[in-house]
JSON list of C-alpha atoms in Angstrom, two decimals:
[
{"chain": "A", "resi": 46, "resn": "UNK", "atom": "CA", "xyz": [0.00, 0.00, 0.00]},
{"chain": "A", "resi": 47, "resn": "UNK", "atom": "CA", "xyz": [0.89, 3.62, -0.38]},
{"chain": "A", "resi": 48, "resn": "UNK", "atom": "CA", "xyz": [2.08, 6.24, 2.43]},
{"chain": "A", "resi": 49, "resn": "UNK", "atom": "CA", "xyz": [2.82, 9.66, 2.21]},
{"chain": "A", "resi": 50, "resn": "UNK", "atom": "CA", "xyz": [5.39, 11.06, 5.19]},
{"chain": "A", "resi": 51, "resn": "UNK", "atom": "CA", "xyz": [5.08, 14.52, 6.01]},
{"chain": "A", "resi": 52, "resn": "UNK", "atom": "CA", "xyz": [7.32, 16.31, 8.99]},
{"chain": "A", "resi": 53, "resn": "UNK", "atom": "CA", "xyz": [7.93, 17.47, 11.07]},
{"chain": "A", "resi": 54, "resn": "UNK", "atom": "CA", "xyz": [4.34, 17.97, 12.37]},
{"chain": "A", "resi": 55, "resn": "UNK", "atom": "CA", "xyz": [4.74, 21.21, 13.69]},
{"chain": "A", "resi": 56, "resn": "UNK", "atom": "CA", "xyz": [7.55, 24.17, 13.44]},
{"chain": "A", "resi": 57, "resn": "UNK", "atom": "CA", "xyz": [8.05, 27.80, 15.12]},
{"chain": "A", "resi": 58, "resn": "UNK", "atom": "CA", "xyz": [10.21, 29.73, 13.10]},
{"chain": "A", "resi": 59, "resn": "UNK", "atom": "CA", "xyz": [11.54, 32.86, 13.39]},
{"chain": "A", "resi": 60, "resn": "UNK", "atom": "CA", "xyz": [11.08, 35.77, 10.67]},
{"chain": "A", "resi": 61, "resn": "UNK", "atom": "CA", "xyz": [13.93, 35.58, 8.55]},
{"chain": "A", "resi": 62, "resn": "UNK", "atom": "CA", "xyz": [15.08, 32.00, 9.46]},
{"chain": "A", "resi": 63, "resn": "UNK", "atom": "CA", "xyz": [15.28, 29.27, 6.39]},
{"chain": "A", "resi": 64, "resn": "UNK", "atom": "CA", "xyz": [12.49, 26.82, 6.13]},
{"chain": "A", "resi": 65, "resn": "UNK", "atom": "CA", "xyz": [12.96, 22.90, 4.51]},
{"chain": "A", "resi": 66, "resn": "UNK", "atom": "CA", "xyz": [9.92, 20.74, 5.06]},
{"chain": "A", "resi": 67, "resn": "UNK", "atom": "CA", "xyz": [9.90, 17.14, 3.58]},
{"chain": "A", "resi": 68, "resn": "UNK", "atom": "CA", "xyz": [7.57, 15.04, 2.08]},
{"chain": "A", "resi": 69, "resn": "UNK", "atom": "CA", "xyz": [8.20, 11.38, 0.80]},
{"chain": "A", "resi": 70, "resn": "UNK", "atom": "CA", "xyz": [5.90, 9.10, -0.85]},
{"chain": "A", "resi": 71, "resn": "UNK", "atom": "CA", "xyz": [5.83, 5.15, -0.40]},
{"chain": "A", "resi": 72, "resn": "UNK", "atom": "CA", "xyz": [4.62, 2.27, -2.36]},
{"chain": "A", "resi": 73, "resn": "UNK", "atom": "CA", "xyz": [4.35, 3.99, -5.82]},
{"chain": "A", "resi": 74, "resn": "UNK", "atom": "CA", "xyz": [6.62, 5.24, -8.90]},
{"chain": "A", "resi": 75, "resn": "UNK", "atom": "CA", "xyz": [6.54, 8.48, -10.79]},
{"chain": "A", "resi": 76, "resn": "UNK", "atom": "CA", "xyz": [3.27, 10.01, -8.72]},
{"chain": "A", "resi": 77, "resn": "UNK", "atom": "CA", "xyz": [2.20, 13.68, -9.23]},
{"chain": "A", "resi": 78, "resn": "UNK", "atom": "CA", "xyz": [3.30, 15.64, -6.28]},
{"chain": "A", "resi": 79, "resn": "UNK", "atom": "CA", "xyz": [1.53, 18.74, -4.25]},
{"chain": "A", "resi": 80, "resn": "UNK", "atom": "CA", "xyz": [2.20, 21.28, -1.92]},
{"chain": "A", "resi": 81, "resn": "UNK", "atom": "CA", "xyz": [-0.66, 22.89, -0.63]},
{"chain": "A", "resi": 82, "resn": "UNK", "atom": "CA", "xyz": [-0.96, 25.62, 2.13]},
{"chain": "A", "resi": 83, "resn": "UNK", "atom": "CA", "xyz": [-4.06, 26.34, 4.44]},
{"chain": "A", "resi": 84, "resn": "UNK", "atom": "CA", "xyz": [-4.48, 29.18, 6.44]},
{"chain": "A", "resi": 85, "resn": "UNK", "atom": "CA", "xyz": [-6.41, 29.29, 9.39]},
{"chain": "A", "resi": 86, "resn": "UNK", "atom": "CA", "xyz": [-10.33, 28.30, 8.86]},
{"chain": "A", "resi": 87, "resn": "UNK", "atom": "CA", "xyz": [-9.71, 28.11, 5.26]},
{"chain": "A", "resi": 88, "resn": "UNK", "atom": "CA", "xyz": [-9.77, 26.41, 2.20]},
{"chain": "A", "resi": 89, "resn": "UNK", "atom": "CA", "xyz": [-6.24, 24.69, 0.60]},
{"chain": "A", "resi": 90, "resn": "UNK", "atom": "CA", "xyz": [-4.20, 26.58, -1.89]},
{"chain": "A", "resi": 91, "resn": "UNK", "atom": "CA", "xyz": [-1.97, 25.01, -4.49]},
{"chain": "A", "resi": 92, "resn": "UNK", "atom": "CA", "xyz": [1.47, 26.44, -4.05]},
{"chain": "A", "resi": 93, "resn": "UNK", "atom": "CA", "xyz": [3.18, 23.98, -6.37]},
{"chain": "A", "resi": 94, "resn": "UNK", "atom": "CA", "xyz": [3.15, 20.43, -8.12]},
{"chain": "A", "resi": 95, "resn": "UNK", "atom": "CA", "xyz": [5.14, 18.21, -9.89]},
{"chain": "A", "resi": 96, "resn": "UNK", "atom": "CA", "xyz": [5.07, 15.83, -11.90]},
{"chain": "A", "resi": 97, "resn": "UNK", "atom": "CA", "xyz": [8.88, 14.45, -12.10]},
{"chain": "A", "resi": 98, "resn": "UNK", "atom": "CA", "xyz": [11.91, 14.84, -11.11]},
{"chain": "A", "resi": 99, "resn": "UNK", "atom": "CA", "xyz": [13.41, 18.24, -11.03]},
{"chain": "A", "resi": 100, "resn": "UNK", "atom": "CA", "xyz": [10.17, 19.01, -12.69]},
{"chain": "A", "resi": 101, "resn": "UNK", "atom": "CA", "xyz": [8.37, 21.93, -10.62]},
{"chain": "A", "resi": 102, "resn": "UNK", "atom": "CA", "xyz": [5.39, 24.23, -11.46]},
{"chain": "A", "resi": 103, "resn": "UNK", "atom": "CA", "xyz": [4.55, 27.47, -9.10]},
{"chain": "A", "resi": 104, "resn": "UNK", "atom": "CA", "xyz": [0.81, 28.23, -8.57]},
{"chain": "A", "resi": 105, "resn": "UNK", "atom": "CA", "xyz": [1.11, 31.20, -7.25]},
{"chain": "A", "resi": 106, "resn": "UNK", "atom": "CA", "xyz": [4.26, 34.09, -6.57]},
{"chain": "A", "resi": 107, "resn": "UNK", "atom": "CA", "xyz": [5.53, 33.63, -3.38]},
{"chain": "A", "resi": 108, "resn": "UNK", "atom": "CA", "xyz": [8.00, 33.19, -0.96]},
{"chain": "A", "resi": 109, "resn": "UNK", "atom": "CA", "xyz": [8.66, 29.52, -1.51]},
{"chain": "A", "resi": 110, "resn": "UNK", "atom": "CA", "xyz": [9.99, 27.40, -3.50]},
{"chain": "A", "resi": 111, "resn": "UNK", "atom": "CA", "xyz": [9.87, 23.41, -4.10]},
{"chain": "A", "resi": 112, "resn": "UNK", "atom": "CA", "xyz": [12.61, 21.08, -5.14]},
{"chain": "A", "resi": 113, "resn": "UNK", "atom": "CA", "xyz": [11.95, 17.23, -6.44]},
{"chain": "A", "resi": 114, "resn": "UNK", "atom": "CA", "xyz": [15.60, 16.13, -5.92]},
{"chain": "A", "resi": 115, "resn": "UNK", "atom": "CA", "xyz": [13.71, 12.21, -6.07]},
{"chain": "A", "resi": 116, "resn": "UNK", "atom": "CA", "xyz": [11.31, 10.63, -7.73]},
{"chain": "A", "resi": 117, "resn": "UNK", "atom": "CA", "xyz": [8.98, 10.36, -4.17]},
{"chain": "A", "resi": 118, "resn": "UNK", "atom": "CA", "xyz": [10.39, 13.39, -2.35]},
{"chain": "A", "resi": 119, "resn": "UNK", "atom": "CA", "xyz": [9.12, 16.99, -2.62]},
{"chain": "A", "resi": 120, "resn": "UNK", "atom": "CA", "xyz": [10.63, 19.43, -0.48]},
{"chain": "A", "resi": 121, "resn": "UNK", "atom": "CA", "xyz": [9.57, 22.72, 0.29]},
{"chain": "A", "resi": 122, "resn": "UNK", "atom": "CA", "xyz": [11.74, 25.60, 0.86]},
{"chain": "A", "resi": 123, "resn": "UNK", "atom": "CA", "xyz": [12.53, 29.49, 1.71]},
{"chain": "A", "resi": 124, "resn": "UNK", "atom": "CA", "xyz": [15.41, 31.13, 2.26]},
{"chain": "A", "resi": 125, "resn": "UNK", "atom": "CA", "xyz": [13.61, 33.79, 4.76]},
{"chain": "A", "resi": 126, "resn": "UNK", "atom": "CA", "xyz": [10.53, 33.06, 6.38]},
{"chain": "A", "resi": 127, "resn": "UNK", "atom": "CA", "xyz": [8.16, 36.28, 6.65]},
{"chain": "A", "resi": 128, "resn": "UNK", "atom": "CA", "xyz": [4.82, 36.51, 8.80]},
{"chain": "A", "resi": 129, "resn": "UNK", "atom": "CA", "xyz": [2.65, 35.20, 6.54]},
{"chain": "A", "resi": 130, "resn": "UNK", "atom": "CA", "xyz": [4.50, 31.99, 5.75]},
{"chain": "A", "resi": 131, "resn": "UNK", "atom": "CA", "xyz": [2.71, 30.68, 8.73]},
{"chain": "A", "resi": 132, "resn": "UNK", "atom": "CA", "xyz": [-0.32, 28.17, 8.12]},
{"chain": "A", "resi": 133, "resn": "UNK", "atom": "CA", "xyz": [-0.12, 24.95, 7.89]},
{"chain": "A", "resi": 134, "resn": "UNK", "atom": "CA", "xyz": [1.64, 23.18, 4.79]},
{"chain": "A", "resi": 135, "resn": "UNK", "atom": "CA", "xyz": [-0.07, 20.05, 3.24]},
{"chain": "A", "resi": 136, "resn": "UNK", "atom": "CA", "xyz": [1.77, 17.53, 1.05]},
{"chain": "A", "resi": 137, "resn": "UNK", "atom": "CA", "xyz": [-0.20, 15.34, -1.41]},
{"chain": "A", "resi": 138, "resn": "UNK", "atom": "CA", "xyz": [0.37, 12.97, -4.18]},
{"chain": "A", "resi": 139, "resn": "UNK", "atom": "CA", "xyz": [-1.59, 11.56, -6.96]},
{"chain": "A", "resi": 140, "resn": "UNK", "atom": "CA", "xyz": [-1.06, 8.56, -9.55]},
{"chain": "A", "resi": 141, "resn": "UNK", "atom": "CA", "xyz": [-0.59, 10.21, -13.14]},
{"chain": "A", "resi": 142, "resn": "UNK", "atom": "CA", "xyz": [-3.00, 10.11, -15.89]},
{"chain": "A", "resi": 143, "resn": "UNK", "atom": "CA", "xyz": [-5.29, 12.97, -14.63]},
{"chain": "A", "resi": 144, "resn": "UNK", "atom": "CA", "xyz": [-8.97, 12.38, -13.13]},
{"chain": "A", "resi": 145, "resn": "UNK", "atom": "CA", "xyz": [-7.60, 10.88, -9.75]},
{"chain": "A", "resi": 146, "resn": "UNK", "atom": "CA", "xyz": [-7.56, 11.59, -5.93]},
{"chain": "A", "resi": 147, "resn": "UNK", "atom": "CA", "xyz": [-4.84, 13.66, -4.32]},
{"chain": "A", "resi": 148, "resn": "UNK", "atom": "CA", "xyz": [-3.88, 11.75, -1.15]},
{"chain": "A", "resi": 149, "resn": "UNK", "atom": "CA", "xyz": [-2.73, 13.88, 1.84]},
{"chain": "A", "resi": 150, "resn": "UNK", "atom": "CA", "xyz": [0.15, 14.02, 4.62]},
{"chain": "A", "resi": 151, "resn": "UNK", "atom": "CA", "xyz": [-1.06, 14.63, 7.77]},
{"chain": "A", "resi": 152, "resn": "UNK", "atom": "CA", "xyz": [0.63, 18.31, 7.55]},
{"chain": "A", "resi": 153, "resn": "UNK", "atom": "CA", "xyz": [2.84, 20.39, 9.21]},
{"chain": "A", "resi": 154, "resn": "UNK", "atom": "CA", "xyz": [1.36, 23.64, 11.64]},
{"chain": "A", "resi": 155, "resn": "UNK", "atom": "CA", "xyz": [4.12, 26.53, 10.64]},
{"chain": "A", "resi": 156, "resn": "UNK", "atom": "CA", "xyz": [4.33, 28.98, 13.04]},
{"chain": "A", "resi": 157, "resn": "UNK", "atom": "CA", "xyz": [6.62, 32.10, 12.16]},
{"chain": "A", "resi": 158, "resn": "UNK", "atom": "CA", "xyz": [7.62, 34.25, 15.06]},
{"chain": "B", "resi": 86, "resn": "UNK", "atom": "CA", "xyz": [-12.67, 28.00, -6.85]},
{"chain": "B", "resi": 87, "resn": "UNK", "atom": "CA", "xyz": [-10.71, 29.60, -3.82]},
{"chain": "B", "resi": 88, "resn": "UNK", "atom": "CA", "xyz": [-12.69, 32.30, -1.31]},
{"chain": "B", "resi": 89, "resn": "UNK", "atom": "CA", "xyz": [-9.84, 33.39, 0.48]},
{"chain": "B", "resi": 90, "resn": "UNK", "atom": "CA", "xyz": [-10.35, 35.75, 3.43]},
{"chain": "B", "resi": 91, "resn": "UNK", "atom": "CA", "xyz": [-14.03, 34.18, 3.92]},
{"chain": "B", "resi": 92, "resn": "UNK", "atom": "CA", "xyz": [-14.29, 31.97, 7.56]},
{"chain": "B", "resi": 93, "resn": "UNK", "atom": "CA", "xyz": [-15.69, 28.77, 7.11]},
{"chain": "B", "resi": 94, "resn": "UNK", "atom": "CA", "xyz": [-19.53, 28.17, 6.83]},
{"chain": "B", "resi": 95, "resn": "UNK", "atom": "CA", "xyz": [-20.90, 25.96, 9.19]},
{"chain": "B", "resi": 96, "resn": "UNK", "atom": "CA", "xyz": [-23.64, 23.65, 9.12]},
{"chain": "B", "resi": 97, "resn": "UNK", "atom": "CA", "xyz": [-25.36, 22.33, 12.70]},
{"chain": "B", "resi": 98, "resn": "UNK", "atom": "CA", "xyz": [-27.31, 19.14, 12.20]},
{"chain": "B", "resi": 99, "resn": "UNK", "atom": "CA", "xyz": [-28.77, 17.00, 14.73]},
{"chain": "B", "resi": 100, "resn": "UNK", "atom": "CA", "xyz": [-27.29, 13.10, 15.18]},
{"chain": "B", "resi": 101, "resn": "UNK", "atom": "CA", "xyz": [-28.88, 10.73, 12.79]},
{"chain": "B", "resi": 102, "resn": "UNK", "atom": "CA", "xyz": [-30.25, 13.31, 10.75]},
{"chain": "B", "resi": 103, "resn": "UNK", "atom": "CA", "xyz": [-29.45, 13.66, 7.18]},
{"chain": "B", "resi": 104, "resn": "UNK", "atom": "CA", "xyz": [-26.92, 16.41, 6.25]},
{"chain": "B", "resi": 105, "resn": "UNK", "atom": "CA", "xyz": [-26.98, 18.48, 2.62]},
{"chain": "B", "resi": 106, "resn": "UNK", "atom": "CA", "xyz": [-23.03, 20.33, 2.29]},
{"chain": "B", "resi": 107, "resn": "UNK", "atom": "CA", "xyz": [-23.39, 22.15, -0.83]},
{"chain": "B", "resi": 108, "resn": "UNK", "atom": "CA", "xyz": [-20.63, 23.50, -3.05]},
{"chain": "B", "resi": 109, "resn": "UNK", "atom": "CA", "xyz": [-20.40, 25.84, -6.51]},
{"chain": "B", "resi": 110, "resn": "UNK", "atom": "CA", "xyz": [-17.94, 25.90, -8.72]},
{"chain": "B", "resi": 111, "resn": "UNK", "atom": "CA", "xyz": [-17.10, 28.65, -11.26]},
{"chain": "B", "resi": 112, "resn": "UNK", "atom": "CA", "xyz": [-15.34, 26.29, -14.16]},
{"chain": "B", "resi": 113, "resn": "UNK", "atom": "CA", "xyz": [-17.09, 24.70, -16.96]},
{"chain": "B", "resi": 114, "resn": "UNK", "atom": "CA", "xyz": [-14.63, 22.61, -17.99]},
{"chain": "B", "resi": 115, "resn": "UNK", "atom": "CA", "xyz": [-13.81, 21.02, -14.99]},
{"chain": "B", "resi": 116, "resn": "UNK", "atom": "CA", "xyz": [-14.31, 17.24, -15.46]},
{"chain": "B", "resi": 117, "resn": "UNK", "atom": "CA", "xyz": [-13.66, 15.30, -11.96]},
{"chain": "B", "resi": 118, "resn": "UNK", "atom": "CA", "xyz": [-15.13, 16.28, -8.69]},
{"chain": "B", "resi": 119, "resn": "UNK", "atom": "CA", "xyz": [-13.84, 15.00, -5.07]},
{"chain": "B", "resi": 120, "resn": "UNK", "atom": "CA", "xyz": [-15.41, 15.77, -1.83]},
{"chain": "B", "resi": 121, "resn": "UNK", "atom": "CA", "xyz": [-12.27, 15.66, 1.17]},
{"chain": "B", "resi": 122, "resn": "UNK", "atom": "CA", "xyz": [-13.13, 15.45, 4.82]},
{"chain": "B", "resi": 123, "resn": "UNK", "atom": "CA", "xyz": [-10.46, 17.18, 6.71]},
{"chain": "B", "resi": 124, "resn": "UNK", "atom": "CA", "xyz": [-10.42, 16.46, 11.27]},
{"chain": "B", "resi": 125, "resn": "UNK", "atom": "CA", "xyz": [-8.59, 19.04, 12.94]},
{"chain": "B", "resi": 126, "resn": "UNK", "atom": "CA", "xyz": [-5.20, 19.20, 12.73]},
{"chain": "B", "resi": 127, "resn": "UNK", "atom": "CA", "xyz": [-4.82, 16.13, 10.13]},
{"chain": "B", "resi": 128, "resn": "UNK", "atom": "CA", "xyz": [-5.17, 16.26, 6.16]},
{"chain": "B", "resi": 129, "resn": "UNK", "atom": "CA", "xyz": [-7.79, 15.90, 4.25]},
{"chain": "B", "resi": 130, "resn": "UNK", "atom": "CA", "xyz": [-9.73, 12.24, 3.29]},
{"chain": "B", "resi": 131, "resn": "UNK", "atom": "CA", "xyz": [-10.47, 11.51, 0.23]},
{"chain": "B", "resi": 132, "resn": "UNK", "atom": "CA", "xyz": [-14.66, 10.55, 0.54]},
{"chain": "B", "resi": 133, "resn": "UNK", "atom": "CA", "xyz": [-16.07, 10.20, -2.44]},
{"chain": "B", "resi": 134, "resn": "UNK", "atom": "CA", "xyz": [-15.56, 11.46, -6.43]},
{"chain": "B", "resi": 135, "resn": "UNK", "atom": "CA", "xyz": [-17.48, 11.80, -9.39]},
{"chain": "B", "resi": 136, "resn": "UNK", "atom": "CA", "xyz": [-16.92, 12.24, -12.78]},
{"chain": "B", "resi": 137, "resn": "UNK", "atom": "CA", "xyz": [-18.48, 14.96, -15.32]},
{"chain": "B", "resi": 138, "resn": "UNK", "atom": "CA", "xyz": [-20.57, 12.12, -17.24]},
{"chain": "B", "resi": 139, "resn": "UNK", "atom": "CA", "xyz": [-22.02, 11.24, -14.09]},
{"chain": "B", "resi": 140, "resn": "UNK", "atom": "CA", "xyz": [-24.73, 12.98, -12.00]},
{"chain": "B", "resi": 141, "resn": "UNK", "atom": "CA", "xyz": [-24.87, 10.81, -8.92]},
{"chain": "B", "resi": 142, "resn": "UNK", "atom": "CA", "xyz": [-22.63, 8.53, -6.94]},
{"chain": "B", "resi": 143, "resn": "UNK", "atom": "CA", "xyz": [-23.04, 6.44, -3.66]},
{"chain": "B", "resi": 144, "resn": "UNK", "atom": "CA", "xyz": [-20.98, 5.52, -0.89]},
{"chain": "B", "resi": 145, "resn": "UNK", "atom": "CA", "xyz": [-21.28, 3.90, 2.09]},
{"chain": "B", "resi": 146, "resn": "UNK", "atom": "CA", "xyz": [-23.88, 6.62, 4.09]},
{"chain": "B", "resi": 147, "resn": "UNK", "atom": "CA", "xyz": [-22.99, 9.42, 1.21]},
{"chain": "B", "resi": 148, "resn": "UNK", "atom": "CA", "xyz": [-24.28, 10.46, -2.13]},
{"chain": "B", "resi": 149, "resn": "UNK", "atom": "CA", "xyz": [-22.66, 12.61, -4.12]},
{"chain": "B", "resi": 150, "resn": "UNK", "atom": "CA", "xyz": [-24.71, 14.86, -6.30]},
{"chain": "B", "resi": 151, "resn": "UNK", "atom": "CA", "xyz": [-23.46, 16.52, -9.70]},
{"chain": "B", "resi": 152, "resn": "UNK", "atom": "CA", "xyz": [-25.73, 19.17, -11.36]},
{"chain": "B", "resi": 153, "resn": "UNK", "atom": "CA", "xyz": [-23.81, 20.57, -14.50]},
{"chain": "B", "resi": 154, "resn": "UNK", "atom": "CA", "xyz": [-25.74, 22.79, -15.77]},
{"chain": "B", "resi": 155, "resn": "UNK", "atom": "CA", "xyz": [-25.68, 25.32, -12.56]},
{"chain": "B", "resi": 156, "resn": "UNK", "atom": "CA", "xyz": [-22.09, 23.76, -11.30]},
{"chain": "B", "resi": 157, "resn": "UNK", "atom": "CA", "xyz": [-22.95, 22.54, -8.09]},
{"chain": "B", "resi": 158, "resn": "UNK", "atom": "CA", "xyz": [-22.27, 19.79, -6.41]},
{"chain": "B", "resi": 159, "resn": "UNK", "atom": "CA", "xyz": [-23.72, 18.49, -3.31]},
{"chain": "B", "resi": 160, "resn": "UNK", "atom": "CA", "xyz": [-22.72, 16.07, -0.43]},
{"chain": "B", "resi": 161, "resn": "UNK", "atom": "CA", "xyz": [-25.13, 14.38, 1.51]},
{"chain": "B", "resi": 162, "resn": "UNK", "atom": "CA", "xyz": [-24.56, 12.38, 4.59]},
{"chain": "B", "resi": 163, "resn": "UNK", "atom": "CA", "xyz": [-27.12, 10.01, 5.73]},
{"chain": "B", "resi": 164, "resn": "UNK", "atom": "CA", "xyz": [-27.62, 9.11, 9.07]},
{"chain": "B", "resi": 165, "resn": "UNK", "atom": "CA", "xyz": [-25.15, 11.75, 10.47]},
{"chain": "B", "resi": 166, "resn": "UNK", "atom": "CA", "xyz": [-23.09, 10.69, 13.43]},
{"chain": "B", "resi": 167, "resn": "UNK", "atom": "CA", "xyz": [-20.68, 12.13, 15.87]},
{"chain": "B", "resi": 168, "resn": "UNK", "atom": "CA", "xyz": [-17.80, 11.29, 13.90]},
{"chain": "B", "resi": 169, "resn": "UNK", "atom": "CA", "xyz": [-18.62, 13.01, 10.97]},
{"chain": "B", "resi": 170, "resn": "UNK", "atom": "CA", "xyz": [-18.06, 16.19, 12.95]},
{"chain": "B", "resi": 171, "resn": "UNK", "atom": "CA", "xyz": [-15.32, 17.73, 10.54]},
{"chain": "B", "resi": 172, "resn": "UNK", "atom": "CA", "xyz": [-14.22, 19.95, 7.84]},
{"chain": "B", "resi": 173, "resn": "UNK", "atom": "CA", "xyz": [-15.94, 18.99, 4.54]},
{"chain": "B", "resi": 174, "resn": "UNK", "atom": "CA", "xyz": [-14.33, 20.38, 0.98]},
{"chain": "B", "resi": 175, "resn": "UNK", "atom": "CA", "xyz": [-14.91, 19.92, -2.59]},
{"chain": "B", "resi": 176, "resn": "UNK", "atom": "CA", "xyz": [-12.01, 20.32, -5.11]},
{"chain": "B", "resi": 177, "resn": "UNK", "atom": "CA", "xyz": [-12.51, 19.91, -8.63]},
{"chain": "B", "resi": 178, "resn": "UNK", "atom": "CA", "xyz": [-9.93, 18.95, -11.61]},
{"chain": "B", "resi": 179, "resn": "UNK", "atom": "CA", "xyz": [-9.97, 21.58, -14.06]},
{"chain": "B", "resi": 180, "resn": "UNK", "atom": "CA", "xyz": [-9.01, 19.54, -16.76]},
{"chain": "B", "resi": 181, "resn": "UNK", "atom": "CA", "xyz": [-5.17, 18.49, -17.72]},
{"chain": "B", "resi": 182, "resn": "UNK", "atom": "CA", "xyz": [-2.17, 17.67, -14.67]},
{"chain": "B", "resi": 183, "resn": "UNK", "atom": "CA", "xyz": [-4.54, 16.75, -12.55]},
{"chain": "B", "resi": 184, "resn": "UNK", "atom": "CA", "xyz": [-4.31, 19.60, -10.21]},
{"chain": "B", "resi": 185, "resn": "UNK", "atom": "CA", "xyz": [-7.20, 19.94, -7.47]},
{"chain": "B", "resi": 186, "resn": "UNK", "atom": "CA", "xyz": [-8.84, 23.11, -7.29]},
{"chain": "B", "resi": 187, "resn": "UNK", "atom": "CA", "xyz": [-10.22, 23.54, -3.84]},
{"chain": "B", "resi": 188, "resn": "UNK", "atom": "CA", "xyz": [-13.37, 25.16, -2.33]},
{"chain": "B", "resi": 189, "resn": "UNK", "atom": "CA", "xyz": [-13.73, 26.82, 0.78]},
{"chain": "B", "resi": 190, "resn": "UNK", "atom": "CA", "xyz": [-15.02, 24.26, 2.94]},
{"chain": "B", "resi": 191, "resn": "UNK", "atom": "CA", "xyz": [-17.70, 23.97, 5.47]},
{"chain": "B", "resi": 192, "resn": "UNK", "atom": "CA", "xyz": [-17.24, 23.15, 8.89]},
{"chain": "B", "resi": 193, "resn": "UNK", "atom": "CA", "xyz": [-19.90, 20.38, 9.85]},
{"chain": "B", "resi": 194, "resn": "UNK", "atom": "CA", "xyz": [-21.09, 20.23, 13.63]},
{"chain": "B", "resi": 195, "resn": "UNK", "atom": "CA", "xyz": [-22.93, 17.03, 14.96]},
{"chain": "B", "resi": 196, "resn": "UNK", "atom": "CA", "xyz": [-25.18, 17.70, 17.95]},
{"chain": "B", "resi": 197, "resn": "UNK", "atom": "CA", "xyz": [-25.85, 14.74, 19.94]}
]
C-alpha cells in the first residue's frame, strides 16, 4: 500500500530564518506531487506540483519554493521566512493520468515568530 | 474555486439526521469532482468522487450529487453521526495535470 510522510508535524520559526519541510511518498513510482498551504479556517491553496523529477510548477508568486531532488520526495523551501509563511503546509500525491484523488500528509502547523 | 479571506460556513445538524453540504464551482470545464473530509489538525480524506458524465454517486452513508448545468455539487450524509463532525471540501480537476482546485469548505457540527 501507499504512504505519504510529512514532517515534522509542527515548526516555530523565526522571521527571517530558512524553512525545509519534507515530504516522501511510499509504495508507488513516478506520482504527481503537491504542496498545498491552508491558512487558518480556510480552504487549501496550491502552491506547487510536480510531476517528475526536477520538474516543478509554481501556482502562485511567493515566498517559496519546491525542489523534487527524487522521484517520491518533494521538499519545500525558503530562504527567509516572513509573517505570513505561517499556516499549515499540506503535502499530497496523486497517480498520473489525470482524473484521480490527491492523497494527503497529515501536515505540518508553521508557526513564524 | 478559492474564497480566500471568507471563515468557514458551518452547518449544525442534529445526530442521525441527514446532512446536505453544498458546493459551486465557477469552471465549466472542470471534469472530476472530489469531496475531502479534513479532522482538525490532520489532512484531508479523500470521501467520495465523481466524474463529469455522471450525476450521482453512492458511498457507504454518502451520495454525491453533480448538477452541471448550474455547477454545483452536493454532499449528503445520511444518518449523520458524531464522527462526521469535521471539515468537509470539494475540489474539482480543471481539466489536464490533474491539479485539485479547492473550495472553501464547510465546517460540519454534529449535535448529539
Amino acid at each position: 500500500s501507499q504512504t505519504i510522510h510529512q514532517w515534522p508535524a509542527t515548526l516555530v520559526q523565526p522571521v527571517g530564518s530558512p524553512l525545509s519541510l519534507e515530504c516522501t511518498v511510499e509504495g508507488t513510482s513516478n506520482p504527481n506531487l503537491y504542496w498545498y498551504r491552508q491558512a487558518a479556517g480556510r480552504g487549501l491553496q496550491l502552491l506547487f506540483y510536480s510531476v517528475g523529477i526536477g520538474q516543478i510548477s509554481s501556482e502562485v508568486p511567493q515566498n517559496l519554493s519546491a525542489s523534487r531532488p527524487q522521484d517520491r520526495q518533494f521538499i519545500l523551501s525558503s530562504k527567509k521566512l516572513l509573517l505570513s509563511d505561517s499556516g499549515f503546509y499540506l503535502c499530497a500525491w496523486s497517480r498520473t493520468g489525470g482524473d484521480t484523488e490527491a492523497f494527503f500528509g497529515q501536515g505540518t502547523r508553521l508557526t513564524v515568530v | 474555486g478559492e474564497s480566500v479571506g471568507l471563515h468557514l460556513p458551518t452547518l449544525s445538524v442534529q445526530e442521525g439526521d441527514n446532512s446536505i453540504i453544498n458546493c459551486a464551482y465557477s469552471n465549466s470545464a472542470s471534469d472530476y469532482f472530489i469531496w475531502y473530509k479534513q479532522e482538525s489538525g490532520k489532512g484531508p480524506q479523500f470521501i467520495i468522487d465523481i466524474r463529469s458524465n455522471m450525476d450521482k454517486r453512492q458511498g457507504q452513508r454518502v451520495t454525491v450529487l453533480l448538477n452541471k448545468t448550474v455547477k454545483h455539487l452536493s454532499l449528503q450524509i445520511a444518518a449523520t453521526q458524531p464522527g462526521d463532525s469535521a471539515v468537509y471540501f470539494c475540489a474539482e480537476n480543471r481539466g489536464g495535470g490533474n491539479k485539485l482546485t479547492f473550495g472553501t469548505g464547510t465546517q460540519l457540527k454534529v449535535e448529539l
